[in-house]
Coordinates of C-alpha atoms and ligand atoms in Angstrom, one line a residue:
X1 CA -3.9 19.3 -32.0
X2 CA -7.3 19.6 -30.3
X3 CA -6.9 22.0 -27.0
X4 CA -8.6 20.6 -23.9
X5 CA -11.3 23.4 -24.6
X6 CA -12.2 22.4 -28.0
X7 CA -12.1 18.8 -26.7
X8 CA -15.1 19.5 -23.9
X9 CA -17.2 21.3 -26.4
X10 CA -17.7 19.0 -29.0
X11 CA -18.0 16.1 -26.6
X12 CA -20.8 18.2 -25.0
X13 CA -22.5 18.7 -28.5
X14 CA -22.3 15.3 -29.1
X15 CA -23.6 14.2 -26.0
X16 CA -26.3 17.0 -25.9
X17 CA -26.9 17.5 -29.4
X18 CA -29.2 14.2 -30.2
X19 CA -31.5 15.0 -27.2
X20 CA -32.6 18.1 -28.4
X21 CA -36.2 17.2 -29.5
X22 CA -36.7 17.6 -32.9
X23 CA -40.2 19.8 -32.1
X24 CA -37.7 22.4 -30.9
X25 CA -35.9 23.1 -33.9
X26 CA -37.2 24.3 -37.4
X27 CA -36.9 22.1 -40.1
X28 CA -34.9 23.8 -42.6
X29 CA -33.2 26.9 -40.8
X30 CA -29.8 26.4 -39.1
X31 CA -29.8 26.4 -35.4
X32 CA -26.5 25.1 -33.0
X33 CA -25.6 21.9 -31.9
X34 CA -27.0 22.6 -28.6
X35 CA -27.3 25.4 -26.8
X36 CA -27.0 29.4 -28.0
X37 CA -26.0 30.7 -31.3
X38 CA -25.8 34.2 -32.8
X39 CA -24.0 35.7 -35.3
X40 CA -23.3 33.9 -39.0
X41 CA -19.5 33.3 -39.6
X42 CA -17.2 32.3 -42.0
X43 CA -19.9 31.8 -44.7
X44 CA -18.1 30.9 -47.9
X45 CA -17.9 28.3 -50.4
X46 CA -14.9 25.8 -49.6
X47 CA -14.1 22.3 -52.1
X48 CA -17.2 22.9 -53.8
X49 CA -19.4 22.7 -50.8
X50 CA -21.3 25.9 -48.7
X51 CA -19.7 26.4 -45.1
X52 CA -21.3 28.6 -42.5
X53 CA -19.6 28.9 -38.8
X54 CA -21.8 30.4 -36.1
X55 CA -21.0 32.1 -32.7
X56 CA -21.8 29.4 -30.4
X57 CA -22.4 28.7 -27.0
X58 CA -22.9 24.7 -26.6
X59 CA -23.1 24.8 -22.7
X60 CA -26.3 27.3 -22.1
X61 CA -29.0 29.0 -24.2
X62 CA -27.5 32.2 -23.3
X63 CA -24.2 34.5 -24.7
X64 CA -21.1 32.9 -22.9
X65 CA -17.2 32.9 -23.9
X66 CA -18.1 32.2 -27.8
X67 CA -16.9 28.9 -30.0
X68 CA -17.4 28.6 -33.8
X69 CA -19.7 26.5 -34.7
X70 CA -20.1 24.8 -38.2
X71 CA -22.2 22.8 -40.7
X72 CA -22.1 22.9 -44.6
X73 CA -24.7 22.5 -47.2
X74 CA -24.7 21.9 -51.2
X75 CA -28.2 23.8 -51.3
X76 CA -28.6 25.9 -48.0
X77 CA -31.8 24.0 -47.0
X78 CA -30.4 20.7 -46.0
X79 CA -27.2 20.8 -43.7
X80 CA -24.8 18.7 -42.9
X81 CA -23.4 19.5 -39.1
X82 CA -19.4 19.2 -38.6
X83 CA -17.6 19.0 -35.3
X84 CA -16.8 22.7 -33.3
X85 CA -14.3 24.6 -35.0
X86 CA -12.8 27.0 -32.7
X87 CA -12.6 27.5 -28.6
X88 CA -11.6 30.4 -27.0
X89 CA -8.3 28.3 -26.0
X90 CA -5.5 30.7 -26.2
X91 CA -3.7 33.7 -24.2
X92 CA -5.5 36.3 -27.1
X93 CA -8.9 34.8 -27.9
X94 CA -8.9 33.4 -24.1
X95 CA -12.3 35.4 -23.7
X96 CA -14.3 34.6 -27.0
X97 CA -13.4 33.3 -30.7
X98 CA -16.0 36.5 -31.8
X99 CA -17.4 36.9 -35.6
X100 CA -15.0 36.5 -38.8
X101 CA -15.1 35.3 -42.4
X102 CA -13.1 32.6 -44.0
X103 CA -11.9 31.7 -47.7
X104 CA -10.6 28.8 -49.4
X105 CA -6.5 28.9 -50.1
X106 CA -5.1 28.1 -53.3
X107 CA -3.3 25.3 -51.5
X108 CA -6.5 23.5 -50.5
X109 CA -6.6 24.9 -47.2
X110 CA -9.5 27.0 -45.4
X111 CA -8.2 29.7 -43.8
X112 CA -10.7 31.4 -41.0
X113 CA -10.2 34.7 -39.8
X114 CA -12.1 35.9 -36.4
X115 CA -11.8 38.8 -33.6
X116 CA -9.8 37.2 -30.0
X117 CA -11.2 38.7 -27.0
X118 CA -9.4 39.6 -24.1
X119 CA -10.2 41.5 -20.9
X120 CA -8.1 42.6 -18.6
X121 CA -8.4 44.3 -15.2
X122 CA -7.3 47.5 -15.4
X123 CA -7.7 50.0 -12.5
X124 CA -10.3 48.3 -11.1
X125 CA -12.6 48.2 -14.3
X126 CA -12.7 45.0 -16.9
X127 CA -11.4 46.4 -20.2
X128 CA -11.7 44.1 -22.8
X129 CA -9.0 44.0 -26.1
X130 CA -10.1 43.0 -29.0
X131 CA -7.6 42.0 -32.0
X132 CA -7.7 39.8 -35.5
X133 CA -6.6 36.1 -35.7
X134 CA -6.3 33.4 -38.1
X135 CA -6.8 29.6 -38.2
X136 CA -6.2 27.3 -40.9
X137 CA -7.6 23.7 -41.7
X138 CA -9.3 20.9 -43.7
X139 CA -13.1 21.9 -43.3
X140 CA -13.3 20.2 -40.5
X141 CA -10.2 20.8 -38.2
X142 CA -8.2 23.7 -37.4
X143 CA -5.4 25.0 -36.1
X144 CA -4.7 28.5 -34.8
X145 CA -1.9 30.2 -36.6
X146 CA 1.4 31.0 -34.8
X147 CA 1.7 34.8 -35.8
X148 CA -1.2 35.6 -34.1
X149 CA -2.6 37.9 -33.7
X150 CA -2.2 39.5 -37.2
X151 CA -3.8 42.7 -36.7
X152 CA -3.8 44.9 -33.6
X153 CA -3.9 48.2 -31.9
X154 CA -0.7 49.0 -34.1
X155 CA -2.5 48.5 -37.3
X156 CA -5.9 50.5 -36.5
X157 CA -5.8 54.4 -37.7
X158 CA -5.6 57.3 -35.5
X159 CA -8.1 57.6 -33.3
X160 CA -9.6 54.1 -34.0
X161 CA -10.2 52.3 -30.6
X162 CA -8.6 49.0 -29.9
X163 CA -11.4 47.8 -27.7
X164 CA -13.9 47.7 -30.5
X165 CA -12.2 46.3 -33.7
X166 CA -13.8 43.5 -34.4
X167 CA -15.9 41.3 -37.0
X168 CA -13.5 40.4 -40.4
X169 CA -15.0 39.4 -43.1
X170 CA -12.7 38.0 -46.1
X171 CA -12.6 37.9 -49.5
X172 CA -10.4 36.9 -52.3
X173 CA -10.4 39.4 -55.2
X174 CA -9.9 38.0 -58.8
X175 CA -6.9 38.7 -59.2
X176 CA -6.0 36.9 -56.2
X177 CA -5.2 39.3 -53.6
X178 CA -7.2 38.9 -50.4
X179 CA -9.0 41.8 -48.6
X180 CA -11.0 42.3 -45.6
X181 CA -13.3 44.7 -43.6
X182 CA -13.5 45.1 -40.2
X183 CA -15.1 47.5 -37.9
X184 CA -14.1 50.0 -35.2
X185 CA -15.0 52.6 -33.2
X186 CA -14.0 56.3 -34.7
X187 CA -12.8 59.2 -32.3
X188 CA -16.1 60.5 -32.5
X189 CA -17.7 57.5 -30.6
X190 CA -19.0 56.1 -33.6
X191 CA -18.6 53.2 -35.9
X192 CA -16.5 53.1 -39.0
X193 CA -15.4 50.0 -41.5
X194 CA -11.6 49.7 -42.4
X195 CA -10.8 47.7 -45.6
X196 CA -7.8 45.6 -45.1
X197 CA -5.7 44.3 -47.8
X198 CA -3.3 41.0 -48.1
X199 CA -1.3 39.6 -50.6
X200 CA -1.4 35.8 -48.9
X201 CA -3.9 35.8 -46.2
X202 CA -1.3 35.6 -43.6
X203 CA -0.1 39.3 -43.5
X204 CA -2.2 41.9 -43.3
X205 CA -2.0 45.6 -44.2
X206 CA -4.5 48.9 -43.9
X207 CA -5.8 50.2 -46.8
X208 CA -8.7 52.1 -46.4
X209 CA -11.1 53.7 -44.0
X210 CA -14.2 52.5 -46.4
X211 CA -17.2 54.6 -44.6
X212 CA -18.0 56.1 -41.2
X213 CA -20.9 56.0 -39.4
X214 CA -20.8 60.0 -38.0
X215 CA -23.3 58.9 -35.4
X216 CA -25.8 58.8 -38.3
X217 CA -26.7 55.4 -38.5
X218 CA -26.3 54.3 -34.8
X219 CA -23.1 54.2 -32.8
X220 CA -21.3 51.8 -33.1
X221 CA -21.2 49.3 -35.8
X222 CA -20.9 45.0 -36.3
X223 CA -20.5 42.8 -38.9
X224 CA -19.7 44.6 -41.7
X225 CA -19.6 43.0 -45.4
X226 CA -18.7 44.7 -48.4
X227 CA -19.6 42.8 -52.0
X228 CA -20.0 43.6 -55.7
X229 CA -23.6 43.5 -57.0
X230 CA -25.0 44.2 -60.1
X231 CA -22.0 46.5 -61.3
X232 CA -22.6 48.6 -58.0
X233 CA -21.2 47.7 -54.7
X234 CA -22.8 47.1 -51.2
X235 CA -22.1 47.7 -47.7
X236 CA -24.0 45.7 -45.0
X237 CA -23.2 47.3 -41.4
X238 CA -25.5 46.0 -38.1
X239 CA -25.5 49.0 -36.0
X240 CA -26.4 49.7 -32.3
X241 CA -28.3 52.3 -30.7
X242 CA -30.0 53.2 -33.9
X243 CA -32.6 56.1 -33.3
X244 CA -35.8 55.9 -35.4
X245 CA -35.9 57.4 -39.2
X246 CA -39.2 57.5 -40.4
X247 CA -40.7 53.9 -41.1
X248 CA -37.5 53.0 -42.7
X249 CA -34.7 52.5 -39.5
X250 CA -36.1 51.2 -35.8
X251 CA -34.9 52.1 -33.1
X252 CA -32.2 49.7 -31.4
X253 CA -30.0 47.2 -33.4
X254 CA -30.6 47.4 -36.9
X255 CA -28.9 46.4 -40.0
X256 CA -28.3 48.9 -42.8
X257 CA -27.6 48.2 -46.3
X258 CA -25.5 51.3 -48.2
X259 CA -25.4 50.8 -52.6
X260 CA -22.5 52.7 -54.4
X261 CA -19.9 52.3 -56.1
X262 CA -16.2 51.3 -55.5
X263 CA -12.8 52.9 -56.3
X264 CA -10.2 49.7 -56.0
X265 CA -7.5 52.2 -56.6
X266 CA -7.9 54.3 -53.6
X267 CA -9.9 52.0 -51.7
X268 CA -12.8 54.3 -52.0
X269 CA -16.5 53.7 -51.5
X270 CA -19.2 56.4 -52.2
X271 CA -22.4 55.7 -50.7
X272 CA -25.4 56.6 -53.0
X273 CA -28.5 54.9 -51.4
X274 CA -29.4 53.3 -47.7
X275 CA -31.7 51.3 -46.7
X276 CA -32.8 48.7 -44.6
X277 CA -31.9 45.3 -44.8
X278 CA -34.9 44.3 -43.4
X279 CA -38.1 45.6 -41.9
X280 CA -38.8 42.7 -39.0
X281 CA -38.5 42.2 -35.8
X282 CA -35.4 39.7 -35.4
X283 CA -32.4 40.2 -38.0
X284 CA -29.1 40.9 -37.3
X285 CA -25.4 40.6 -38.1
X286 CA -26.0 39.2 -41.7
X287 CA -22.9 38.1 -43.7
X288 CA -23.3 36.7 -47.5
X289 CA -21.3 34.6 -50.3
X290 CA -21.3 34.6 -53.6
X291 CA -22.1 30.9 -55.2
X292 CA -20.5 28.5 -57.5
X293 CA -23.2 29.4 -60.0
X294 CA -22.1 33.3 -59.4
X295 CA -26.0 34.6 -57.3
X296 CA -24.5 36.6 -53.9
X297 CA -26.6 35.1 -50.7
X298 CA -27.0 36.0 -47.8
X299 CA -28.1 34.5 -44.0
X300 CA -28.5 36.7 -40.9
X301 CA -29.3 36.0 -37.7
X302 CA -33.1 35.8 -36.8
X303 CA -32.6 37.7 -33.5
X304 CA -32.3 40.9 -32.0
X305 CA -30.2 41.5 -29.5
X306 CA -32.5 43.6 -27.3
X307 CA -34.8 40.3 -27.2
X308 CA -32.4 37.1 -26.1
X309 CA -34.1 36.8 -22.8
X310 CA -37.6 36.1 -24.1
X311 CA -37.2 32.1 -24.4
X312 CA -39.7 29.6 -23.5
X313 CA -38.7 27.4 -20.5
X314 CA -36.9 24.4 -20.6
X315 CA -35.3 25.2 -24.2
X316 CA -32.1 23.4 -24.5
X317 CA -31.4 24.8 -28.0
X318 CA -31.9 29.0 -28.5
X319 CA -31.3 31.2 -31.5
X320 CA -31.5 30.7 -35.5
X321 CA -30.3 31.9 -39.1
X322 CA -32.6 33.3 -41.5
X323 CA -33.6 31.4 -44.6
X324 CA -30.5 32.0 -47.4
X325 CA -31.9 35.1 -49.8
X326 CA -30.8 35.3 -53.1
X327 CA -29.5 39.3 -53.5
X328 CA -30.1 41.7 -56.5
X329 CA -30.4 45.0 -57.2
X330 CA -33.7 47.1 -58.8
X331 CA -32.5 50.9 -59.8
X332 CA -31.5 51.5 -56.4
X333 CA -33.5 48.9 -54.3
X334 CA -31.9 45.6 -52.9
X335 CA -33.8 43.0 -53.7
X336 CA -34.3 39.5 -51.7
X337 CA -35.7 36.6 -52.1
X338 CA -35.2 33.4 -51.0
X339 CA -33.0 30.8 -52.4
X340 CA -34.4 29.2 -55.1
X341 CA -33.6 25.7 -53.9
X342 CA -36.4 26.5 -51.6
X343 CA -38.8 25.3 -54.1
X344 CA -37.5 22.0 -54.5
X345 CA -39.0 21.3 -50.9
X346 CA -42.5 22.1 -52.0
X347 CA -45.0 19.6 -51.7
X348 CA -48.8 19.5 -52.0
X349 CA -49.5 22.6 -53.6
X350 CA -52.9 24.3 -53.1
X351 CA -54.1 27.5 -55.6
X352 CA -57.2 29.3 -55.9
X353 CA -57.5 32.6 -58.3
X354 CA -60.0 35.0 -58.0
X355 CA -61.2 35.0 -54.8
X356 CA -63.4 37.8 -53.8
X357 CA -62.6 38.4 -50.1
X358 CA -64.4 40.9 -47.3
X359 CA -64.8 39.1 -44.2
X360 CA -62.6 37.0 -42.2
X361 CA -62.3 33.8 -44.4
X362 CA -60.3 30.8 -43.9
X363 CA -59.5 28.5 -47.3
X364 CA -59.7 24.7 -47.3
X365 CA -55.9 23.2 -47.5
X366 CA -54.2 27.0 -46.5
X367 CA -52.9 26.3 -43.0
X368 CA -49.9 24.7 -41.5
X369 CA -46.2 26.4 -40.0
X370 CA -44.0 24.9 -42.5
X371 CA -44.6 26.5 -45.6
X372 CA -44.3 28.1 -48.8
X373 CA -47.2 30.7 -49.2
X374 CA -47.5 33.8 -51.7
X375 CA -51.0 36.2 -51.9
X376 CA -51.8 38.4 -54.2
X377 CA -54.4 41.3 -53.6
X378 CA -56.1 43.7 -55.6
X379 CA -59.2 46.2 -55.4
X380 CA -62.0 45.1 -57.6
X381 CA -63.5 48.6 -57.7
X382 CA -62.2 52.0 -58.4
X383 CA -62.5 53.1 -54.4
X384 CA -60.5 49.8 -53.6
X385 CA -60.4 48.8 -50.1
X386 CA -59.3 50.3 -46.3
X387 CA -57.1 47.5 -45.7
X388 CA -56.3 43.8 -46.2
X389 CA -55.0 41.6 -43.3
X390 CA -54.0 38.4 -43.1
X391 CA -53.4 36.3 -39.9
X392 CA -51.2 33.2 -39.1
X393 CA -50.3 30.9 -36.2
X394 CA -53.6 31.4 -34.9
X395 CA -56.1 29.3 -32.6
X396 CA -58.7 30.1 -30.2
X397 CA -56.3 32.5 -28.6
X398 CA -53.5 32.9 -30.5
X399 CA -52.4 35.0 -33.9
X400 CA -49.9 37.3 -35.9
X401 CA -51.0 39.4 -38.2
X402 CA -49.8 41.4 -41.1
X403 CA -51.8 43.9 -42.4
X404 CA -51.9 46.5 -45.5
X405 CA -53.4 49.9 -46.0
X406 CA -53.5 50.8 -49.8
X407 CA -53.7 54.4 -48.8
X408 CA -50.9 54.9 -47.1
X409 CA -48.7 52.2 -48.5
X410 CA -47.7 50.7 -44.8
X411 CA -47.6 47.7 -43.8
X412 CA -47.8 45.9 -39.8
X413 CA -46.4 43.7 -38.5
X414 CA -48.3 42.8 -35.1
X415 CA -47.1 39.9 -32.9
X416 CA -48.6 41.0 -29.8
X417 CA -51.2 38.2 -29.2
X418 CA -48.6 35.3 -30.5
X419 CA -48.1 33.9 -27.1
X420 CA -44.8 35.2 -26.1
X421 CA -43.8 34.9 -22.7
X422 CA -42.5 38.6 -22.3
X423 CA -43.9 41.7 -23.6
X424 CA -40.9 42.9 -26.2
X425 CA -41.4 44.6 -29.1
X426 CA -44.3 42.8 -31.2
X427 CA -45.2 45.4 -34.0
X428 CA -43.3 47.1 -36.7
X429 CA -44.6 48.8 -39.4
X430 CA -42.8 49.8 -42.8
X431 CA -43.4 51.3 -46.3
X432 CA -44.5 49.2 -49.1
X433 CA -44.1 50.7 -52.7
X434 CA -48.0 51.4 -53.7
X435 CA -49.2 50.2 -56.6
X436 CA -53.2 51.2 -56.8
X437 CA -53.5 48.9 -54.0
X438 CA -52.1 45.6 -55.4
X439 CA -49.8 43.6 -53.3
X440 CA -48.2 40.6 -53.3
X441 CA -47.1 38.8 -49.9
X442 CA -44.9 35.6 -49.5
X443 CA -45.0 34.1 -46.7
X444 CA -42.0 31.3 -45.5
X445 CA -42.8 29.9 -42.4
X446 CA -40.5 27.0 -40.2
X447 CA -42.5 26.6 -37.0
X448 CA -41.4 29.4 -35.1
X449 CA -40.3 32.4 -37.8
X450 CA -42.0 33.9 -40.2
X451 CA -40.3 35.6 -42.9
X452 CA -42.2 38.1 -45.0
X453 CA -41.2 38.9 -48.5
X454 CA -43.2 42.2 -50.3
X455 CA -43.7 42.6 -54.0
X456 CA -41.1 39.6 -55.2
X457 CA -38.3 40.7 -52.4
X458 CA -38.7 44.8 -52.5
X459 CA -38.8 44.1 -49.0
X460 CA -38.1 41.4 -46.4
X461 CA -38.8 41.4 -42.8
X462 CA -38.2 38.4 -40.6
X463 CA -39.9 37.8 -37.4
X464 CA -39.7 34.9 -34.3
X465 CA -43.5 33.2 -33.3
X466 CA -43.6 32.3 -30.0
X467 CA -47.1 30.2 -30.6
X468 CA -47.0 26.7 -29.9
X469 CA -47.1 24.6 -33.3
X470 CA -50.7 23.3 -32.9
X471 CA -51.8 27.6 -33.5
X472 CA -51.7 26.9 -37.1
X473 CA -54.6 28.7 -38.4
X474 CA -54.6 31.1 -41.5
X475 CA -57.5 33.8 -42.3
X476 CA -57.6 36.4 -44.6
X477 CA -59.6 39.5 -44.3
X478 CA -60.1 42.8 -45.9
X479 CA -62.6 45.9 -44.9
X480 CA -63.7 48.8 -46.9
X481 CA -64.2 47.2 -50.1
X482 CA -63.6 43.8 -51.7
X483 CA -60.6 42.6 -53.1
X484 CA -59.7 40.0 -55.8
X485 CA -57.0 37.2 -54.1
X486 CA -54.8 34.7 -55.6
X487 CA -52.7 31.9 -53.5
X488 CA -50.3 30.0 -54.2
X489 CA -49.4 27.8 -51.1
X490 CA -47.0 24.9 -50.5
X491 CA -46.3 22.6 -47.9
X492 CA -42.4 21.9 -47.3
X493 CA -40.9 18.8 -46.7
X494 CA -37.2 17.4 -46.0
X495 CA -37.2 14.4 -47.5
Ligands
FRU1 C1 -22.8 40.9 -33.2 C2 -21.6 40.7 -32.2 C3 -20.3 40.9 -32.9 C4 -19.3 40.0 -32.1 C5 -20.2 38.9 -31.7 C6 -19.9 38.3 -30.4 O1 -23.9 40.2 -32.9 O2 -21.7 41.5 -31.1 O3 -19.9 42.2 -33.1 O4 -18.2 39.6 -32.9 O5 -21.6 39.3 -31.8 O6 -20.6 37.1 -30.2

């Protein structure tokens, strides 16, 4: 049965949804129906097919009592949009359907799991509960299950808090059973992720507290996921109120990425490497599958949480994913790239080799904001070069930059002249791995993101461009010595 709630918001995105102009969204990331969207959901292959729910807000371009909404995709580049899946229509979930995972059921059915939100008044304040529920359905429809909620204040730990437990994501182990990680917040203010365990879906047990945050990495912590890779394991956490750590951890939101390795008997996981997940200015919350042909991918959200008001006037359609990115693992580097359907929606190639590059120089058939774009640099002489830049989305007045300094190995990211209406933060700077100053950049651009991928996916950083569309200028420059340049740039097309 489809509640009232459910009812109004996808007759709203169907009314709304076709007269969002086209020029407003990108052409091959995900954004909602209409309206706002945040967080990846429920991300997971179901009857062959790649699903991805989002926390949705159809009726403004700002956070409100969240939906789920949902599209799937055979090669996570062209996407198929489905009808809203959930509305915060009952007594537990009455003030948001938040993040969750979902999995397909040997019976055929896909079973959703998200967090219910529910405040309360008490003495005078607004205290908000947050517990676990379930939904079950076709891959289109769904209907809440009747024991909800399955997991609540009785099932957290001591001293895990009730009013920040939140964000499952679900898996189904080989040999069947079902487990699942949320987060909470530890006695010591801070986050940690629980591992849940389940032998049908539908009844839920604690197993493990998996890692804890110790006010190390940030306070408290969102959207966990927790996934084999490369005979290690990973831990993706999105924490807030990060403080700075070097070049490697901004301050804020951030997302951290934590290799190990993984005891299944004791529910056991013993961190041996962080790092970022990525080193822009707009990623959060990112969740990931594993595919039928067995490559783990993962999608974030290009946004940070601190920047949401920064929107253009008039917008009637706010927030998108990041490109899919194919994970793997180098010693103990993650490595992404993007999904290698990408390439199939390359068109008109342009390459030049060997160019020998000082001043500011633009290159016949190398502009555009939907594209494809990798450069590689080197130093033609032994006391190679001070730095190389090179700058996109630019016109008379506009422009982004991303620059390189052999010497020290960092690389910025400078936004600050891109046109935005507000003055957030526009420049981030991060470690590259040196290599006697050669360096190889890929750009993937959609009209209004960039996303930056270092030395075939050693690093990724994702960034929004608030430039109008026509600022589609590219230059490259580099001063203190000449460098040798190869590109390799595509235009990208949905057919
Ligand atoms: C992360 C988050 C989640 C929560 C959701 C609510 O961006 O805060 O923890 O479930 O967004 O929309």
């Amino acid at each position: 049965m489809t509640s009232e709630q459910l009812q109004k918001a996808r007759t709203f995105e169907e009314t709304y949804g076709p007269r969002v102009p086209e020029s407003e969204r990108p052409l091959f990331h995900v954004t909602a129906g209409v309206g706002w969207l945040n967080d990846p959901n429920g991300f997971s292959v179901y009857r062959g097919e790649y699903h991805l729910f989002y926390q949705y807000h159809p009726y403004s371009t700002h956070w409100g009592p969240m939906h789920w909404g949902h599209l799937k995709t055979k090669d996570f580049l062209k996407w198929e949009r489905l009808p809203v899946a959930l509305a915060p229509d009952c007594e537990y979930d009455r003030d948001g359907c938040w993040s969750g995972g979902a999995v397909e059921l040997p019976d055929g059915r896909q079973l959703l799991m998200y967090t219910g939100r529910r405040a309360q008044e008490e003495n005078g304040m607004e205290v908000a509960y947050q517990t676990q529920c379930l939904a079950v359905g076709d891959g289109r429809d769904y209907q809440k299950y009747e024991g909800n909620p399955v997991l609540t204040a009785e099932n957290l730990p001591d001293g895990c808090s009730p009013h920040e437990f939140r964000d499952p994501k679900m898996w189904r182990e080989p040999d069947g059973a079902y487990r699942a990680v949320t987060v909470t917040c530890a006695a010591d203010g801070s986050g940690a992720v629980l591992l849940w365990g389940s032998g049908d879906g539908f009844s839920w047990r604690f197993e493990s507290v998996l890692e804890r945050c110790r006010n190390e990495y940030g306070a408290m912590w969102e959207c966990p996921d927790f996934f084999p890779l490369g005979g290690r394991q990973v831990l993706i956490v999105s924490p807030m109120e990060m403080r700075p750590m070097g070049l490697e951890f901004h301050a804020g939101y951030g997302t951290v990425c934590m290799i190990g390795s993984y005891n299944r008997e004791d529910g056991a996981f013993s961190r041996e490497a962080v790092q970022s997940l990525d080193y822009g200015l707009d990623f959060y919350a990112a969740q990931t599958l594993e595919t039928l042909d067995g490559r783990r991918v993962m999608i974030a959200w290009m946004q940070n949480w601190a920047t949401v008001a920064c929107q253009a006037h008039g917008i009637r359609c706010y927030g998108e994913m990041t490109i899919p990115r194919e994970l793997s693992l180098r010693g103990n580097r993650l490595i992404q790239n993007p999904v290698r359907e990408l390439e199939r929606y390359r068109v008109n190639p342009v390459v030049y080799r060997g160019i020998l590059l000082s001043e500011e120089t633009s290159l016949e058939g190398v502009r555009g904001r939907v594209l494809d774009m990798t450069v590689s640099v080197a130093p033609t002489s032994e006391n190679g070069y001070r730095w190389f830049k090179v700058r996109v989305a630019k016109d008379g007045e506009r422009e982004t930059t991303v620059q390189y300094e052999p010497e020290s190995g960092v690389i910025e990211i400078d936004r600050s002249r891109c046109g935005a209406p507000y003055d957030i933060t526009h420049v981030r700077k991060f470690l590259a791995r040196r290599q006697n100053g050669k360096l190889k950049l890929r750009f993937v651009m959609d009209r209004h993101s960039l996303e930056l991928f270092v030395n075939d996916g050693e690093q990724a950083a994702s960034l929004l461009l608030y430039a109008p569309e026509s600022a589609d200028v590219i230059s490259f420059e580099a001063d203190g010595g000449i460098v040798r340049m190869d590109i390799e740039k595509y235009g990208l097309e949905m057919p």
